[in-house]
Amino acid sequence: MAPRDAASTGADFLQLNIDDAPTGGRADWLARQLRLAISDGRLPVGSKLPATRSLAADLRVSRGVVTEAYQRLIEDGQIAGRGRGGTVVVAAPLSAPAPTPVTAAQSPPMTPFTTPFTTPPGPDVFDALRAAPARIDLSPGVPDLAAFPRAAWLRAERAVLREVPASDLGYGDPRGAPSLRRAVANWLARNRGIRVDPAEVLIVAGTAQALGLISQVLRRDGISAIAVEDPGSLGVRQHLHSWGLVTPPVPVDEDGVRVDALRATGAAAVMLTPAHQFPTGVVLGGRRRRELLRWAGAGGLIIEDDYDAEHRYDRPPVPALRAMLAEHVCYAGSISKLLAPALRVGWLLAPPKYRDALVDAKRFADLGNAVLPQLVLAHLMESGELERRLRLLRTRHRRRRDAMIAAIRTHLPHAVVHGAAAGLHLTVTFGGPTGMPPTGSFDTEVSHTDVAPTEVSPTELSENDVSDTGLAAAALVAGVKVQPLSWHCLRAHPPGLVLGYAASSPTAITEGVAVLGETLRALHRPPLTATP
Amino acid sequence: MAPRDAASTGADFLQLNIDDAPTGGRADWLARQLRLAISDGRLPVGSKLPATRSLAADLRVSRGVVTEAYQRLIEDGQIAGRGRGGTVVVAAPLSAPAPTPVTAAQSPPMTPFTTPFTTPPGPDVFDALRAAPARIDLSPGVPDLAAFPRAAWLRAERAVLREVPASDLGYGDPRGAPSLRRAVANWLARNRGIRVDPAEVLIVAGTAQALGLISQVLRRDGISAIAVEDPGSLGVRQHLHSWGLVTPPVPVDEDGVRVDALRATGAAAVMLTPAHQFPTGVVLGGRRRRELLRWAGAGGLIIEDDYDAEHRYDRPPVPALRAMLAEHVCYAGSISKLLAPALRVGWLLAPPKYRDALVDAKRFADLGNAVLPQLVLAHLMESGELERRLRLLRTRHRRRRDAMIAAIRTHLPHAVVHGAAAGLHLTVTFGGPTGMPPTGSFDTEVSHTDVAPTEVSPTELSENDVSDTGLAAAALVAGVKVQPLSWHCLRAHPPGLVLGYAASSPTAITEGVAVLGETLRALHRPPLTATP
């Protein structure tokens, strides 16, 4: 256990140890080791070899030994000098075992996920849908990614890298970087009507992580059920289930979640999207807010998923429930719909009783979010860049939404459009000629039944036995990616589709909706030509 | 639920809605709203107001209304025009309630953590130690952060932002970006002797998250105990406990973990640091590796924490256990000790039977790591930048280690140094004049007892009743941050300190160790002057 005083005799590169080489045959030995590494795939075509000087120093041999070994492989045609690009592997022997596929060109696709349209949808359903190739992607939940402010991000990153003290690159505060916590508190005050002390802001890896942390903390507090909206996000339900919670469904009507039905579930907590209900787009009405206030005052906990509240077109802003009910609301927001989901940054505000437990849960989840992106984001939020971008996005998104509604009127004339006044998606339902009345409410003529969480009843689109899941599957074959409404419904419901418009150009949207129309007509025999 | 056709009548900014304003008194109303927001802290000093043109457009009022309202607040002295910097809040009324403290200068420190040197150490012990002010920080586990390649990182980020397709900024593959998975597979082949298909690499948010994911998956597989090394990392134990696992300790001697004692615990899994045991620094010997092989072959699972294996000075590289035992090893590595812990990027290789479950756990933890830092890191790994940096770090770290050993010889002459041939830290134990023999092994004269996980027995440094925790606490008061060996020990052990040298300059190290010497002598009355 005393410090070893033996000199270093090896290289990290291929774990080469010169002690293994016969004296006098070192170049031979090194050439052999390199050939072996090339043939067994540890050094695939395209890899760089270390500079001769460095490798010689590591191995404690003269530089001539390394130069000689490299020269042999150059003569073999296996490696080549590329000037300032260094020495690179250019070919592997044909007779060798297949090299590990580690360059982009050689790589086969990573293990595929399952197909997306299984019933019930599996835990990898969204990964499978994302990975499925399609010409036009109308999946909901993504903003205009082409508008990501690359130049502003790089400028902010440069400023951060210039300013950040080295000590901030070590392990950080699991609650988040102080500058981002302040920036989020200011953002929420300016844009969501929420007054919060930065010390109460917990930075998380997106709303997905917020749900996991909340689930763990509530379970430890003896809460095993979180009621969810129905229709409501399949993704949210999957996350809650994976953390061991059950999710009794609560019907949503044109004023939002039905508080009487919530009360009837007996659940101690409910997950809500009050500003723009997913997927129906309804806004939680004033009377319902007051009813919820009473429910929460009697001990209920509201988990508010404020996922896309900043995006609105034809209606005034809707304040967050958290602004009224700080003591009874866990508020989750994120940058995913404002900038990009790939950033994986969100924030969580919790009632005092859960705050310390949530910090512990975040610490033991990952020791806190990565620091550099937090500092960059704080720059963008405090400089006003994010508000400027939101303004830009609103104009672009509105144009795209209008293109989608126009295309629906043309190509899906029987569809009813829901929730298009805000957000990044709209929902269409199909009624009329299929025997189901066009309905303005997802709760019309459907009674509340307590369906088991994973059981989905895809409603038929028509007497011809085509479900909305079947329509989405056929659309994917035709090159258009959409989500069936069934994914997001537990109780009986009109068939429908959830269509994202924010991330596609108006041209792509128009074409995509036309394909949906053709697909629907092809599935319906006799075709739906009558009664526009 | 039909799309609302009402025109937008509100601004996100302060949730202002012009419908609330009396007709003809709009400028008055707006000025009042702004004053209210300044006085209640929603607009703290330093906040920017929107451009008059933008706010007027949002509110659907003429620009003159906004200009007039702003003018009133300028006259109040509450806001001021700053040319291209826009209009900024410069003062809040004195009579108003205290504004929310949301600028860096105004902000009080965030909620403090508890003091670090409680017994037993609490869940926030490392946060508390990190947050404690100190002139010299000799905490272990952090590389030379001043050497973080800021320019190379920014260059790679620029390249990534130029190249990345917009669609990659959406939700990503929970397993990680393909380019980073390939880069990690190549890195492990070149530097750790591991051959792995990139499809088997799971990108995670550091080793901390890897432990959480493994814990969840093993618990679902019916495994409730993971044996740990003793001495062994307190942090690792805390993480495993937080995920509901128990951690029977297994003694470590000069050849590493004692496999006979591991077998005696009956645990189905063990967490190991084979290349550079934490904190003792011993290397798992060849015979022990073969014994472990047999143990694993009979069904045992090894979790290999390869936390700082790339840093070595006076010894040949030690291959990873994963290279020999792919079917029985969960391998966890990270960028924390190579670049910076603040990046929160690591990788996990798992046996086939756990791979899908770990992907599910990662998905439901956070939907996958953030994409941009993954792509930047892939650039740095594939360009050879990381190897260049490791070479640079080795030179700097070796100099710092040598400075620490020299300072220990001068200022702590009775201390025994352990594990200094590699890594980012060394451990000193105190024996000799305190009645405890200077020992080369942590297992000497101490029999194995199965101590409960959180029970720590701080061994006395001397008959004067000073524990190593007491020494660390006194050193912190004197401005030097170190970790007591007791934190990392479950069974009886010699008193000691774990000292990181990688992140401090040789001058700071020398001064820090001198302070430790003075602190130790001040605690010992009569002073330890005899028998050098």
XYZ file of N, CA, C and O in Angstrom, chain B residues 21 25 27 72 93 117 163 193 198 207 212 221 271 279 317 366 368 372 376 392 409 413 435 524:
96
model
N -58.289 47.451 -18.700
C -58.049 48.905 -18.628
C -59.306 49.670 -18.997
O -60.021 49.291 -19.920
N -58.264 55.544 -20.433
C -57.298 55.682 -19.343
C -56.224 54.621 -19.426
O -55.701 54.172 -18.411
N -53.063 54.553 -20.663
C -51.685 54.858 -20.255
C -51.603 54.894 -18.728
O -50.667 54.369 -18.126
N -44.079 58.279 -17.613
C -44.454 58.579 -16.220
C -43.491 57.928 -15.242
O -43.098 58.527 -14.246
N -39.713 51.905 -5.181
C -40.114 52.846 -4.128
C -39.728 52.300 -2.766
O -39.867 51.112 -2.492
N -19.467 18.296 9.274
C -18.846 17.281 10.114
C -19.751 16.788 11.230
O -19.387 16.733 12.393
N -23.278 21.916 -37.562
C -23.576 20.663 -38.258
C -24.894 20.018 -37.849
O -25.501 19.302 -38.634
N -8.874 -1.177 -22.692
C -8.820 -2.586 -23.063
C -10.184 -3.234 -23.230
O -10.310 -4.458 -23.225
N -20.912 -0.106 -29.892
C -21.522 1.167 -29.463
C -22.993 0.998 -29.073
O -23.493 1.737 -28.221
N -21.599 8.897 -12.994
C -21.651 7.636 -12.272
C -22.763 7.641 -11.232
O -23.365 6.613 -10.947
N -27.881 4.870 -9.557
C -29.333 4.910 -9.357
C -30.048 3.957 -10.311
O -30.948 3.217 -9.911
N -35.049 -6.977 -9.871
C -34.600 -8.344 -10.107
C -34.474 -9.114 -8.787
O -33.947 -10.219 -8.757
N -19.917 -3.739 -5.432
C -19.468 -2.501 -6.069
C -17.975 -2.388 -5.832
O -17.539 -2.383 -4.677
N -10.856 4.683 -0.819
C -9.820 5.718 -0.889
C -8.391 5.208 -0.782
O -7.465 6.013 -0.833
N -0.636 0.700 -16.801
C -2.101 0.765 -16.780
C -2.692 -0.553 -16.314
O -2.114 -1.617 -16.523
N -35.095 10.617 -17.174
C -34.972 11.969 -17.742
C -35.053 12.018 -19.260
O -34.706 13.047 -19.849
N -33.155 10.766 -21.325
C -31.836 10.796 -21.967
C -31.081 12.079 -21.674
O -31.675 13.108 -21.370
N -26.562 18.501 -26.941
C -25.417 19.306 -27.374
C -24.113 18.915 -26.670
O -23.101 18.695 -27.336
N -20.584 17.607 -28.427
C -19.311 18.293 -28.217
C -18.265 17.305 -27.696
O -17.129 17.247 -28.178
N -1.412 16.093 -20.758
C -1.117 17.350 -20.068
C -1.434 17.240 -18.578
O -0.646 17.626 -17.714
N 5.860 14.906 4.194
C 7.104 14.494 4.874
C 7.565 15.586 5.818
O 8.060 15.327 6.916
N 5.096 14.412 9.640
C 6.159 13.398 9.509
C 5.732 12.006 9.973
O 6.324 11.023 9.566
N 0.005 5.371 19.505
C -0.324 4.046 20.041
C -0.820 3.103 18.981
O -0.997 1.914 19.217
N -3.198 18.201 19.676
C -2.494 17.294 20.574
C -1.807 18.060 21.674
O -0.865 18.795 21.427
